[in-house]
mmCIF file of C-alpha atoms in Angstrom:
data_model
loop_
_atom_site.group_PDB
_atom_site.id
_atom_site.type_symbol
_atom_site.label_atom_id
_atom_site.label_comp_id
_atom_site.label_asym_id
_atom_site.label_seq_id
_atom_site.Cartn_x
_atom_site.Cartn_y
_atom_site.Cartn_z
ATOM 1 C CA MET A 1 0.730 62.275 -49.200
ATOM 2 C CA ALA A 2 0.862 66.242 -49.999
ATOM 3 C CA VAL A 3 3.758 67.697 -48.801
ATOM 4 C CA PRO A 4 2.923 70.046 -45.630
ATOM 5 C CA PRO A 5 3.256 74.143 -45.949
ATOM 6 C CA GLN A 6 5.819 73.314 -43.179
ATOM 7 C CA LEU A 7 8.034 71.455 -44.996
ATOM 8 C CA LYS A 8 7.660 73.476 -48.540
ATOM 9 C CA ALA A 9 11.784 73.431 -48.846
ATOM 10 C CA ILE A 10 11.760 69.836 -49.974
ATOM 11 C CA GLN A 11 8.863 69.634 -52.307
ATOM 12 C CA HIS A 12 10.922 69.879 -55.159
ATOM 13 C CA HIS A 13 13.836 67.461 -54.181
ATOM 14 C CA LEU A 14 10.723 65.025 -53.339
ATOM 15 C CA ARG A 15 9.748 65.817 -57.257
ATOM 16 C CA THR A 16 13.011 64.636 -58.606
ATOM 17 C CA ALA A 17 12.502 61.564 -57.059
ATOM 18 C CA GLN A 18 9.001 61.501 -58.448
ATOM 19 C CA GLU A 19 10.752 61.640 -61.636
ATOM 20 C CA HIS A 20 13.372 59.075 -61.621
ATOM 21 C CA GLU A 21 11.362 56.565 -59.568
ATOM 22 C CA LYS A 22 12.713 54.121 -62.798
ATOM 23 C CA ARG A 23 15.232 56.816 -64.808
ATOM 24 C CA ASP A 24 17.505 56.286 -61.831
ATOM 25 C CA PRO A 25 16.467 54.599 -59.139
ATOM 26 C CA ALA A 26 19.590 55.722 -56.773
ATOM 27 C CA VAL A 27 18.928 59.644 -57.159
ATOM 28 C CA ALA A 28 15.782 59.488 -56.299
ATOM 29 C CA TYR A 29 16.438 57.522 -53.171
ATOM 30 C CA TYR A 30 18.766 60.120 -52.132
ATOM 31 C CA CYS A 31 16.798 62.729 -53.508
ATOM 32 C CA ARG A 32 13.918 61.264 -50.411
ATOM 33 C CA LEU A 33 17.081 60.650 -47.665
ATOM 34 C CA TYR A 34 17.303 64.333 -47.930
ATOM 35 C CA ALA A 35 14.228 65.310 -47.814
ATOM 36 C CA MET A 36 13.794 63.157 -45.093
ATOM 37 C CA GLN A 37 16.935 64.877 -42.928
ATOM 38 C CA THR A 38 15.352 68.247 -44.542
ATOM 39 C CA GLY A 39 11.990 67.530 -42.978
ATOM 40 C CA MET A 40 13.581 66.494 -39.468
ATOM 41 C CA LYS A 41 15.051 69.498 -38.914
ATOM 42 C CA LEU A 42 12.245 72.099 -40.298
ATOM 43 C CA ASP A 43 9.280 70.647 -38.368
ATOM 44 C CA SER A 44 9.931 67.018 -36.604
ATOM 45 C CA LYS A 45 7.065 68.331 -34.373
ATOM 46 C CA THR A 46 3.867 68.564 -35.540
ATOM 47 C CA PRO A 47 1.499 66.075 -36.050
ATOM 48 C CA GLU A 48 1.114 66.407 -40.212
ATOM 49 C CA CYS A 49 4.502 67.187 -40.986
ATOM 50 C CA ARG A 50 5.231 64.040 -38.663
ATOM 51 C CA LYS A 51 3.802 61.369 -40.085
ATOM 52 C CA PHE A 52 4.436 62.757 -42.843
ATOM 53 C CA LEU A 53 7.904 62.068 -42.343
ATOM 54 C CA VAL A 54 7.630 58.819 -40.890
ATOM 55 C CA LYS A 55 5.748 58.187 -44.286
ATOM 56 C CA LEU A 56 9.322 59.214 -45.720
ATOM 57 C CA MET A 57 10.857 57.053 -43.871
ATOM 58 C CA ASP A 58 8.849 53.949 -44.268
ATOM 59 C CA GLN A 59 9.448 54.483 -48.188
ATOM 60 C CA LEU A 60 13.136 54.809 -47.762
ATOM 61 C CA GLU A 61 13.818 51.378 -45.875
ATOM 62 C CA THR A 62 11.428 49.705 -48.276
ATOM 63 C CA MET A 63 13.578 51.385 -51.013
ATOM 64 C CA LYS A 64 16.953 49.781 -49.516
ATOM 65 C CA LYS A 65 15.799 46.779 -49.171
ATOM 66 C CA GLU A 66 14.532 46.381 -52.507
ATOM 67 C CA LEU A 67 17.873 48.273 -54.075
ATOM 68 C CA HIS A 68 20.364 46.030 -51.155
ATOM 69 C CA ASP A 69 22.484 44.950 -54.647
ATOM 70 C CA HIS A 70 22.592 48.292 -55.774
ATOM 71 C CA GLU A 71 26.145 49.791 -55.376
ATOM 72 C CA SER A 72 24.820 53.237 -55.768
ATOM 73 C CA ILE A 73 22.842 52.824 -52.335
ATOM 74 C CA SER A 74 24.801 49.939 -50.502
ATOM 75 C CA GLN A 75 28.240 51.996 -51.187
ATOM 76 C CA GLU A 76 28.104 54.907 -49.411
ATOM 77 C CA ILE A 77 30.925 56.033 -51.436
ATOM 78 C CA VAL A 78 29.902 55.053 -55.295
ATOM 79 C CA GLY A 79 26.397 56.825 -53.804
ATOM 80 C CA ASN A 80 28.286 60.201 -53.627
ATOM 81 C CA ALA A 81 29.678 59.835 -56.998
ATOM 82 C CA HIS A 82 27.190 58.951 -59.092
ATOM 83 C CA ILE A 83 25.236 61.893 -57.281
ATOM 84 C CA GLU A 84 27.914 64.363 -58.177
ATOM 85 C CA ASN A 85 28.600 63.002 -61.984
ATOM 86 C CA TYR A 86 24.809 63.163 -62.178
ATOM 87 C CA ALA A 87 24.119 66.998 -61.511
ATOM 88 C CA LEU A 88 27.312 67.984 -62.707
ATOM 89 C CA LYS A 89 26.678 66.370 -66.322
ATOM 90 C CA MET A 90 22.970 68.425 -66.297
ATOM 91 C CA PHE A 91 24.254 71.146 -65.103
ATOM 92 C CA LEU A 92 26.717 71.393 -68.455
ATOM 93 C CA TYR A 93 24.030 70.179 -70.748
ATOM 94 C CA ALA A 94 22.492 72.891 -69.083
ATOM 95 C CA ASP A 95 25.682 75.387 -69.735
ATOM 96 C CA ASN A 96 26.342 74.390 -72.971
ATOM 97 C CA GLU A 97 23.389 75.090 -74.538
ATOM 98 C CA ASP A 98 22.812 78.493 -72.544
ATOM 99 C CA ARG A 99 26.453 79.590 -74.114
ATOM 100 C CA ALA A 100 25.094 78.878 -77.533
ATOM 101 C CA GLY A 101 22.499 80.925 -76.614
ATOM 102 C CA ARG A 102 19.151 77.418 -77.673
ATOM 103 C CA PHE A 103 17.535 78.840 -74.058
ATOM 104 C CA HIS A 104 14.228 76.354 -73.966
ATOM 105 C CA LYS A 105 12.071 75.128 -70.845
ATOM 106 C CA ASN A 106 14.289 72.091 -70.610
ATOM 107 C CA MET A 107 17.386 73.417 -69.960
ATOM 108 C CA ILE A 108 15.929 75.920 -67.658
ATOM 109 C CA LYS A 109 14.720 72.791 -66.121
ATOM 110 C CA SER A 110 18.394 70.622 -65.767
ATOM 111 C CA PHE A 111 19.651 74.394 -64.067
ATOM 112 C CA TYR A 112 17.310 73.775 -61.622
ATOM 113 C CA THR A 113 17.612 70.097 -60.888
ATOM 114 C CA ALA A 114 21.563 70.049 -61.576
ATOM 115 C CA SER A 115 21.317 72.795 -58.230
ATOM 116 C CA LEU A 116 18.553 70.308 -56.022
ATOM 117 C CA LEU A 117 20.869 68.097 -57.045
ATOM 118 C CA LEU A 118 24.091 69.097 -55.351
ATOM 119 C CA ASP A 119 21.320 70.423 -52.141
ATOM 120 C CA VAL A 120 21.251 66.547 -52.364
ATOM 121 C CA LEU A 121 24.923 65.781 -52.225
ATOM 122 C CA SER A 122 25.092 67.421 -48.733
ATOM 123 C CA VAL A 123 24.006 64.214 -48.073
ATOM 124 C CA PHE A 124 27.136 62.600 -47.831
ATOM 125 C CA GLY A 125 29.383 65.739 -45.767
ATOM 126 C CA GLU A 126 29.170 69.142 -46.502
ATOM 127 C CA LEU A 127 29.479 70.424 -49.713
ATOM 128 C CA SER A 128 33.086 71.521 -51.754
ATOM 129 C CA GLU A 129 33.589 75.217 -52.666
ATOM 130 C CA GLU A 130 33.532 74.229 -56.254
ATOM 131 C CA ASN A 131 29.684 72.642 -56.126
ATOM 132 C CA ILE A 132 28.277 75.306 -53.711
ATOM 133 C CA GLN A 133 28.976 78.525 -56.450
ATOM 134 C CA HIS A 134 28.075 75.703 -59.425
ATOM 135 C CA ARG A 135 24.780 75.244 -56.973
ATOM 136 C CA LYS A 136 23.717 78.529 -56.978
ATOM 137 C CA TYR A 137 24.745 79.892 -60.539
ATOM 138 C CA ALA A 138 22.361 77.053 -61.753
ATOM 139 C CA ARG A 139 19.633 78.099 -59.512
ATOM 140 C CA TRP A 140 20.387 81.936 -60.589
ATOM 141 C CA LYS A 141 20.543 80.901 -63.901
ATOM 142 C CA ALA A 142 17.490 78.797 -63.749
ATOM 143 C CA THR A 143 15.030 81.553 -62.815
ATOM 144 C CA TYR A 144 16.959 84.553 -65.405
ATOM 145 C CA ILE A 145 16.429 82.483 -68.293
ATOM 146 C CA HIS A 146 12.911 81.878 -67.212
ATOM 147 C CA ASN A 147 11.743 85.088 -66.325
ATOM 148 C CA CYS A 148 13.264 86.661 -69.619
ATOM 149 C CA LEU A 149 11.974 83.856 -71.861
ATOM 150 C CA LYS A 150 8.335 85.279 -69.951
ATOM 151 C CA ASN A 151 8.637 88.483 -70.367
ATOM 152 C CA GLY A 152 9.498 88.262 -73.977
ATOM 153 C CA GLU A 153 13.259 88.845 -73.664
ATOM 154 C CA THR A 154 16.525 87.781 -74.637
ATOM 155 C CA PRO A 155 18.537 86.327 -72.056
ATOM 156 C CA GLN A 156 22.572 87.082 -72.111
ATOM 157 C CA SER A 157 24.691 83.827 -72.666
ATOM 158 C CA GLY A 158 27.682 82.640 -70.023
ATOM 159 C CA PRO A 159 28.159 83.556 -67.193
ATOM 160 C CA ILE A 160 27.658 87.221 -65.948
ATOM 161 C CA GLY A 161 27.328 89.432 -62.875
ATOM 162 C CA LEU A 162 24.637 89.611 -60.361
ATOM 163 C CA GLU A 163 23.052 93.703 -59.910
ATOM 164 C CA GLY A 164 21.247 92.611 -57.075
ATOM 165 C CA GLU A 165 19.209 89.805 -58.503
ATOM 166 C CA GLY A 166 17.728 87.454 -55.722
ATOM 167 C CA TYR A 167 16.247 83.824 -55.857
ATOM 168 C CA ASP A 168 12.868 84.421 -55.207
ATOM 169 C CA ASP A 169 9.720 83.385 -56.203
ATOM 170 C CA GLU A 170 9.180 84.974 -59.529
ATOM 171 C CA PHE A 171 10.455 81.140 -61.312
ATOM 172 C CA GLY A 172 7.053 79.967 -60.485
ATOM 173 C CA ALA A 173 4.804 83.204 -60.455
ATOM 174 C CA GLU A 174 1.350 83.060 -63.169
ATOM 175 C CA GLY A 175 2.279 79.490 -63.203
ATOM 176 C CA GLY A 176 5.484 80.431 -65.296
ATOM 177 C CA ALA A 177 6.898 77.092 -63.319
ATOM 178 C CA SER A 178 3.969 74.521 -65.261
ATOM 179 C CA SER A 179 6.507 73.214 -67.422
ATOM 180 C CA LEU A 180 8.532 72.280 -64.777
ATOM 181 C CA ASP A 181 7.381 70.624 -62.250
ATOM 182 C CA GLN A 182 3.666 72.342 -61.664
ATOM 183 C CA GLN A 183 5.136 74.199 -58.364
ATOM 184 C CA PRO A 184 6.418 76.995 -57.786
ATOM 185 C CA VAL A 185 10.628 77.845 -56.407
ATOM 186 C CA PRO A 186 10.734 78.022 -52.877
ATOM 187 C CA SER A 187 10.204 81.638 -51.433
ATOM 188 C CA SER A 188 12.934 79.955 -48.890
ATOM 189 C CA GLU A 189 15.974 80.709 -51.632
ATOM 190 C CA PRO A 190 18.826 83.061 -50.026
ATOM 191 C CA SER A 191 19.240 86.121 -51.881
ATOM 192 C CA VAL A 192 22.516 87.306 -53.538
ATOM 193 C CA PRO A 193 25.006 88.423 -50.229
ATOM 194 C CA GLY A 194 25.726 91.816 -50.740
ATOM 195 C CA GLY A 195 23.722 91.769 -54.043
ATOM 196 C CA HIS A 196 26.405 91.715 -56.584
ATOM 197 C CA THR A 197 27.631 88.604 -57.647
ATOM 198 C CA ASN A 198 30.044 87.501 -60.419
ATOM 199 C CA PHE A 199 29.893 84.057 -62.271
ATOM 200 C CA ASN A 200 32.844 85.253 -63.918
ATOM 201 C CA ASN A 201 35.384 83.046 -62.584
ATOM 202 C CA ILE A 202 33.418 79.709 -62.695
ATOM 203 C CA GLN A 203 35.418 78.053 -65.478
ATOM 204 C CA ILE A 204 33.566 74.790 -67.127
ATOM 205 C CA PRO A 205 35.191 72.065 -69.740
ATOM 206 C CA PRO A 206 33.417 72.834 -72.897
ATOM 207 C CA GLY A 207 32.161 70.793 -75.373
ATOM 208 C CA ALA A 208 30.276 68.602 -72.144
ATOM 209 C CA HIS A 209 27.313 66.071 -72.995
ATOM 210 C CA ALA A 210 24.232 65.570 -71.544
ATOM 211 C CA PRO A 211 23.943 62.137 -68.910
ATOM 212 C CA ALA A 212 21.688 59.694 -70.918
ATOM 213 C CA ASN A 213 18.794 60.268 -68.703
ATOM 214 C CA THR A 214 18.763 64.016 -68.621
ATOM 215 C CA PRO A 215 14.585 64.919 -68.937
ATOM 216 C CA ALA A 216 13.619 65.713 -72.148
ATOM 217 C CA GLU A 217 9.776 65.513 -71.690
ATOM 218 C CA VAL A 218 10.199 69.225 -73.307
ATOM 219 C CA PRO A 219 11.332 69.485 -76.650
ATOM 220 C CA PRO A 220 12.995 72.789 -77.863
ATOM 221 C CA PRO A 221 11.033 75.315 -79.229
ATOM 222 C CA ALA A 222 10.683 75.313 -83.129
ATOM 223 C CA GLY A 223 13.679 77.502 -84.811
ATOM 224 C CA ASP A 224 16.242 76.168 -82.074
ATOM 225 C CA PRO A 225 18.895 73.142 -83.352
ATOM 226 C CA ILE A 226 17.415 70.473 -82.421
ATOM 227 C CA LYS A 227 20.733 68.602 -81.616
ATOM 228 C CA PRO A 228 23.499 70.916 -80.060
ATOM 229 C CA VAL A 229 27.205 69.867 -82.191
ATOM 230 C CA PRO A 230 29.566 69.153 -79.498
ATOM 231 C CA ALA A 231 33.194 70.572 -79.503
ATOM 232 C CA PRO A 232 35.259 67.988 -80.267
ATOM 233 C CA ARG A 233 36.704 65.829 -76.787
ATOM 234 C CA THR A 234 40.378 66.155 -75.635
ATOM 235 C CA THR A 235 41.881 63.395 -73.221
ATOM 236 C CA PRO A 236 44.516 63.408 -71.271
ATOM 237 C CA VAL A 237 47.715 62.336 -71.841
ATOM 238 C CA VAL A 238 48.889 59.733 -69.690
ATOM 239 C CA ASP A 239 52.050 60.041 -67.438
ATOM 240 C CA PRO A 240 54.701 57.931 -68.413
ATOM 241 C CA SER A 241 55.862 56.748 -64.483
ATOM 242 C CA LEU A 242 52.170 55.537 -64.361
ATOM 243 C CA LEU A 243 52.520 52.735 -66.608
ATOM 244 C CA ASN A 244 54.002 49.864 -65.126
ATOM 245 C CA ALA A 245 53.065 51.593 -62.313
ATOM 246 C CA SER A 246 54.868 49.529 -58.707
ATOM 247 C CA GLN A 247 54.991 50.422 -55.168
ATOM 248 C CA GLN A 248 58.051 53.186 -54.569
ATOM 249 C CA GLY A 249 59.884 51.301 -51.286
ATOM 250 C CA GLY A 250 59.224 52.496 -48.149
ATOM 251 C CA ILE A 251 55.708 53.836 -48.429
ATOM 252 C CA GLN A 252 53.151 53.102 -45.646
ATOM 253 C CA LEU A 253 49.077 53.871 -46.806
ATOM 254 C CA THR A 254 47.142 55.018 -44.482
ATOM 255 C CA ALA A 255 43.502 54.061 -44.160
ATOM 256 C CA GLU A 256 42.620 57.164 -45.079
ATOM 257 C CA ASP A 257 44.775 56.893 -48.580
ATOM 258 C CA PHE A 258 43.031 53.892 -48.885
ATOM 259 C CA THR A 259 39.554 55.087 -49.091
ATOM 260 C CA ARG A 260 40.552 58.159 -51.050
ATOM 261 C CA ALA A 261 42.369 55.175 -53.582
ATOM 262 C CA GLN A 262 38.928 53.517 -53.683
ATOM 263 C CA LYS A 263 37.091 56.874 -53.970
ATOM 264 C CA TYR A 264 39.094 58.185 -57.202
ATOM 265 C CA CYS A 265 38.424 54.410 -58.896
ATOM 266 C CA LYS A 266 34.841 54.633 -57.315
ATOM 267 C CA TYR A 267 34.382 58.410 -59.910
ATOM 268 C CA ALA A 268 36.278 56.763 -62.426
ATOM 269 C CA GLY A 269 33.662 54.179 -62.699
ATOM 270 C CA SER A 270 30.573 56.506 -62.626
ATOM 271 C CA ALA A 271 32.341 58.609 -65.088
ATOM 272 C CA LEU A 272 32.488 55.755 -67.574
ATOM 273 C CA GLN A 273 29.027 55.231 -67.551
ATOM 274 C CA TYR A 274 28.466 58.026 -69.367
ATOM 275 C CA GLU A 275 31.128 57.138 -71.541
ATOM 276 C CA ASP A 276 33.566 60.324 -69.795
ATOM 277 C CA VAL A 277 36.727 59.121 -70.589
ATOM 278 C CA SER A 278 38.624 62.078 -69.847
ATOM 279 C CA THR A 279 37.270 62.576 -66.467
ATOM 280 C CA ALA A 280 37.699 58.608 -65.449
ATOM 281 C CA ILE A 281 41.542 59.041 -66.976
ATOM 282 C CA GLN A 282 42.495 61.769 -64.628
ATOM 283 C CA ASN A 283 41.060 59.827 -61.503
ATOM 284 C CA LEU A 284 42.264 56.417 -62.341
ATOM 285 C CA GLN A 285 45.867 58.671 -63.131
ATOM 286 C CA LYS A 286 44.929 60.347 -59.248
ATOM 287 C CA ALA A 287 44.373 56.694 -58.110
ATOM 288 C CA LEU A 288 47.166 55.274 -59.104
ATOM 289 C CA LYS A 289 49.563 58.228 -58.441
ATOM 290 C CA LEU A 290 48.366 57.556 -54.444
ATOM 291 C CA LEU A 291 49.152 54.347 -54.470
ATOM 292 C CA THR A 292 52.364 54.268 -55.503
ATOM 293 C CA THR A 293 53.798 57.352 -53.830
ATOM 294 C CA GLY A 294 51.796 57.776 -50.971
ATOM 295 C CA LYS A 295 50.687 61.458 -52.289
ATOM 296 C CA GLU A 296 48.280 62.710 -54.658
#
């Protein structure tokens, strides 16, 4: 069923859901949930939109029943961690390729898909300022690199200031987005506030690797290195005081403390799915510190 013109802004999230149907059902589910929630705000009264959204709701209900034993679907806190980790791993893969000067269609798609999945995080609540910045940067980078390659120009690697660059329909102009998802980028994206944004303050750890299911259907252009050489991973030092941790006397943990500790443990579990030992250790240490001291 075609997306009605009034709901154009959600078509890319729905396409991302379709691409992840078998690859990662949780990503597919939450992309559709975001599309449904956003679509309801855009237009839920026009007959064609109402019909489309009702069908989308039915699809979500079916998915929820089929995936009832899938922890990322049944427990929102796990789903939140899963989508955020997936989005940021995809972002880091594209960012590493960018900083190494390896510009190709797959990294452009990874940047853009990361921005869409950061949109999706809003189904769990307000986005953090860091994720808002990552989303803005990823969407702009996808547009910028795509336009450079289309015009035969060499993109500039890494974070750079933007002078009057907005997010516009250029990304999909003249069929240029066909390598991504056959659809133009929504023209409703906001332009950069004030006409100038500097992304140099975005701190990205080096050596991050792509998730196992980063889209790989578009091979890099001939002559580009096929396999990037990752930087050595650094494992954080474990705080010795936490090795034999036990709760300090007089500590009264609140329900909120337990929820936060659970969240750190879920984040650690999700990080281990991607063999990200560093992130797993950091989150487990945060959980232990909170449970033993009542402080973060």
